[in-house]
XYZ file of C-alpha atoms in Angstrom:
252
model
C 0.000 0.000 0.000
C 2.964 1.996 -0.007
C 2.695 3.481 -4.151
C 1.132 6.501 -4.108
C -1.669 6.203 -6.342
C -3.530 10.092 -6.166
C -1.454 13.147 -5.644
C -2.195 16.618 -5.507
C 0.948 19.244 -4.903
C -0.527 22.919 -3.767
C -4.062 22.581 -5.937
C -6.270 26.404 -6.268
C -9.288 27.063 -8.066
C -11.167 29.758 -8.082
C -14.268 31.141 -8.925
C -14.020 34.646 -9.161
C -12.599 35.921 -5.604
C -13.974 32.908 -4.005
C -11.284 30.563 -3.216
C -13.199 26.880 -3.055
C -10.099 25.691 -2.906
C -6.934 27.086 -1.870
C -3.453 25.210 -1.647
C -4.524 21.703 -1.224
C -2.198 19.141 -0.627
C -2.514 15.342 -0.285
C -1.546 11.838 -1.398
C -3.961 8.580 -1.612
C -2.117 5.676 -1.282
C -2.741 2.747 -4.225
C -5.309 -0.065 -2.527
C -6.583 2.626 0.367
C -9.921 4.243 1.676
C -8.688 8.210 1.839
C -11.109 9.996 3.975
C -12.229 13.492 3.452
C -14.326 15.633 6.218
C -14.362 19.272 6.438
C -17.369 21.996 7.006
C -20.374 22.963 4.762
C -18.333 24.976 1.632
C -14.577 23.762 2.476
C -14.209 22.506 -0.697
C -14.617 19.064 -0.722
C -17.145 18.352 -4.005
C -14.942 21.164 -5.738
C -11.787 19.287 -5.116
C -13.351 15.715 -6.188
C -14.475 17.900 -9.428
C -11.130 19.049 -9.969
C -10.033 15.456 -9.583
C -12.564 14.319 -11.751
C -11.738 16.521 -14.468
C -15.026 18.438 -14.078
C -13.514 21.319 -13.343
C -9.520 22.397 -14.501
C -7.843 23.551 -11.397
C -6.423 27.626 -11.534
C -3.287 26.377 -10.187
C -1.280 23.041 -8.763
C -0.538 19.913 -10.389
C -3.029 16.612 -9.981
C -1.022 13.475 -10.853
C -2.734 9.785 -10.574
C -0.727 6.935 -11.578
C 2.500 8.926 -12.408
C -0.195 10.722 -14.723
C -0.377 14.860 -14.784
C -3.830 15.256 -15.220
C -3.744 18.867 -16.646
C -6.082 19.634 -19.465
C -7.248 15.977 -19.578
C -11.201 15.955 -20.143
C -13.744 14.033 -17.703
C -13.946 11.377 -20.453
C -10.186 10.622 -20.552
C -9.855 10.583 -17.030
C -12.434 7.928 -16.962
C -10.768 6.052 -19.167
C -7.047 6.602 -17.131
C -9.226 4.861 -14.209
C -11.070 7.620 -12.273
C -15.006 7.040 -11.641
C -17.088 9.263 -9.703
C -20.347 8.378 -7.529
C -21.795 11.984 -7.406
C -23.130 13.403 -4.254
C -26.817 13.902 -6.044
C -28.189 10.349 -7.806
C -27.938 10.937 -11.521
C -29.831 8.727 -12.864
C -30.762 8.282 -16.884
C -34.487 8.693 -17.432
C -36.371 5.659 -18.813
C -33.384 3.037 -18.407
C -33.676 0.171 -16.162
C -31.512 -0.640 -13.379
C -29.306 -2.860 -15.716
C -28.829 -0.670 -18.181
C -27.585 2.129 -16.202
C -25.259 -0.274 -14.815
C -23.971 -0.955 -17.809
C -23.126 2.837 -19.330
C -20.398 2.668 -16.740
C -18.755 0.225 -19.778
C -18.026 3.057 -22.075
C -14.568 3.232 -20.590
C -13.715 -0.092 -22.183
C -16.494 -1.771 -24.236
C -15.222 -0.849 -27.517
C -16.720 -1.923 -31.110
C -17.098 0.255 -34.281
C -20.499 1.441 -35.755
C -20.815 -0.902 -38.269
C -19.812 -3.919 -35.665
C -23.549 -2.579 -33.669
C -25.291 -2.670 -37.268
C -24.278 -6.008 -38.413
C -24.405 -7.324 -34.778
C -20.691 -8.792 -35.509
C -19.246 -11.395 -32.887
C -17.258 -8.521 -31.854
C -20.566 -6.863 -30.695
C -22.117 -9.688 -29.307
C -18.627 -10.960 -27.438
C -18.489 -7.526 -25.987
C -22.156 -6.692 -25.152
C -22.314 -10.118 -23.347
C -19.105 -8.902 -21.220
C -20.821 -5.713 -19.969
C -24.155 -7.989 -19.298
C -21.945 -10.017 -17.127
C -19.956 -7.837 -15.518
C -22.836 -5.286 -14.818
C -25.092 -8.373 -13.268
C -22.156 -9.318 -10.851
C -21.682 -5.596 -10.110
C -25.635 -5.767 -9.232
C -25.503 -8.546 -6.733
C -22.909 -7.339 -4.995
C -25.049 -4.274 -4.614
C -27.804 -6.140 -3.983
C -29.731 -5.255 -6.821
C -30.122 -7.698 -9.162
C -33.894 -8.421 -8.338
C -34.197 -4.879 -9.619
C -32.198 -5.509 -12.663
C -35.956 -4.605 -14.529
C -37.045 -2.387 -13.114
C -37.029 1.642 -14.024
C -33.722 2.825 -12.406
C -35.795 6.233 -11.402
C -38.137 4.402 -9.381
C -35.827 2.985 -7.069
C -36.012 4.752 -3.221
C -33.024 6.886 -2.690
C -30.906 3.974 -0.563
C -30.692 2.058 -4.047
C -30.141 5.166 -6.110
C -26.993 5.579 -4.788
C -25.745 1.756 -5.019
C -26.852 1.956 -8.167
C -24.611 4.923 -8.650
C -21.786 2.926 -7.245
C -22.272 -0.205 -9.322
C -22.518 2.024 -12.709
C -18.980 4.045 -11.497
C -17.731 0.323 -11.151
C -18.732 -0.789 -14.005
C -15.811 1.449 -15.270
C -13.153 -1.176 -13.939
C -11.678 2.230 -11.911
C -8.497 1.875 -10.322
C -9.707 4.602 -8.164
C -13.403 5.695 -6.396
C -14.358 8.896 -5.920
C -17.465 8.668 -3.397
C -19.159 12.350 -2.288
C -21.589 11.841 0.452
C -22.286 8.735 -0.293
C -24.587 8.084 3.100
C -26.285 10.919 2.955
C -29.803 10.166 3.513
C -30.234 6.612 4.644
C -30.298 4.922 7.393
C -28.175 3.011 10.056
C -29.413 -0.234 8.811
C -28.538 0.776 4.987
C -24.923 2.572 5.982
C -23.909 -0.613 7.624
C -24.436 -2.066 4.068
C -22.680 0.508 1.957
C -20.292 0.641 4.639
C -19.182 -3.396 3.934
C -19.615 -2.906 0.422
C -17.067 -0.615 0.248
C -14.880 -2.697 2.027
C -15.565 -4.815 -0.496
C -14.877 -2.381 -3.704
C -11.346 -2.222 -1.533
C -10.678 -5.719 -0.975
C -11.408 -6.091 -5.271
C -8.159 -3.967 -5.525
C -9.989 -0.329 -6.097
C -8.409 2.548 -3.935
C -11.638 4.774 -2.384
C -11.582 8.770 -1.756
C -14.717 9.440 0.607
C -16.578 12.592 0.982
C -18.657 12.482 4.234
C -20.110 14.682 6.944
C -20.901 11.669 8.898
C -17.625 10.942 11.082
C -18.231 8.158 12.625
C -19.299 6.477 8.921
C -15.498 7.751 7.982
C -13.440 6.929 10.863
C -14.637 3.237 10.697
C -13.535 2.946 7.123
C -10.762 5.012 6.449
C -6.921 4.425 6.360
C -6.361 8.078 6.135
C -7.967 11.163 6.575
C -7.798 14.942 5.451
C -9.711 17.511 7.038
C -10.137 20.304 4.619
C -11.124 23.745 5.891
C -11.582 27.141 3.687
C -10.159 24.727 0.797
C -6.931 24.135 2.628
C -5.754 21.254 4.070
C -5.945 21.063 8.059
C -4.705 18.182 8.860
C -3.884 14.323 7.279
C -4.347 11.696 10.167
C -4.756 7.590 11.024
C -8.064 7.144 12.559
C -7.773 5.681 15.909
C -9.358 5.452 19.663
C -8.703 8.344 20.284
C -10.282 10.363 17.509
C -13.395 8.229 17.877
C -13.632 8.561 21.932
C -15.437 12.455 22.715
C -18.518 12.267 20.046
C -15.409 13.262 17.885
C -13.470 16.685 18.565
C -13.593 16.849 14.860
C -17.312 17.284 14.762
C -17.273 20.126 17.179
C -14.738 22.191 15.058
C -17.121 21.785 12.428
């Protein structure tokens, strides 16, 4: 776990005068859960969107996998091996759960136009990959008795393991996950909580963007506080962050 996988040196961007995010520093080590936790409007979504490629940072270098990632687009970051679960559920209108699963493909799933037309072994070797892969990806989410069904009409909880499985689906060597409890309920973070353990154990290094401490400190190898879009402080969770309803909470 020692390669460093993610690493931003002094990262700005700005929007205007407002500084989201102001001389950010960190690594993410290859195979870890990287925590992230910081106040309403540190910075946290804007830095994951400068990671991303969603938005170009004003200043600082991004590098993942010995990569710079300046002036790459979303698309070829995806493709490098950087998914994103977004903090609001984007789902596709009037696909079902499967098929959203499987749009997470287009990193890899490759066949020409005429190959689609002529419904070539090359398109029917490949679309029966993505079925496959996107129908394990769904019972490990605990989804695939909603494979059918309208991905819109699933409750929120499954919205967002959907989200996961589709950013999966991408074969990422790295996670970006922005609030990814938000919203449901002890029984259901349990859940995501072991399933991201899981994502981990498959060999996929996880950033996590949480305002829910406790969910972070249980999973996390390391963890940057980010405050005014600068880095406070990088830390190993332990005891003794965990022990006064967390001293991190009441700064924040």
């Amino acid at each position: 776990m020692s390669d460093v996988l993610l690493r931003l040196e002094s990262v700005c961007k700005s929007f205007g005068g407002v500084h989201a995010v102001n001389d950010a520093s960190l690594q993410v080590a290859a195979g870890s859960i990287h925590g992230l936790i910081g106040p309403n409007g540190a910075g946290k979504s804007t830095l994951f969107h400068l990671i991303s490629g969603h938005h170009e940072a004003s200043s600082g270098q991004i590098y993942f996998d010995g990569c710079l990632l300046q002036g790459e687009t979303p698309d070829r970051r995806a493709r490098l091996g950087i998914s994103i679960a977004f903090q609001a559920a984007r789902i596709f209108q009037d696909m079902s759960v499967m098929e959203t699963v499987m749009v997470g493909s287009h990193t890899w799933a490759h066949y020409g136009l005429a190959d689609a037309l002529l419904r070539t072994r090359r398109f029917r070797d490949t679309e029966a990959q993505v079925a496959l892969e996107a129908r394990q990806l769904l019972a490990r989410m605990g989804l695939l008795d909603h494979a059918d069904r309208a991905a819109q009409t699933l409750p929120l909880g499954k919205q967002r393991q959907l989200q996961i499985a589709r950013a999966l689906c991408a074969r990422p060597k790295l996670l970006l996950l922005d609030e990814p409890a938000s919203g449901l309920r002890g029984d259901e973070r349990a859940g995501l909580a072991a399933q991201i353990r899981e994502v981990r154990a498959q060999g996929v290094t996880v950033v996590l963007v949480e305002h829910d401490v406790g969910f972070v400190m249980s999973l996390s190898d390391r963890i940057m506080v980010l405050n005014h879009g600068r880095t406070q402080q990088v830390a190993a969770p332990t005891e003794a962050y965990l022990k006064p309803a967390n001293r991190f909470v009441a700064e924040f």
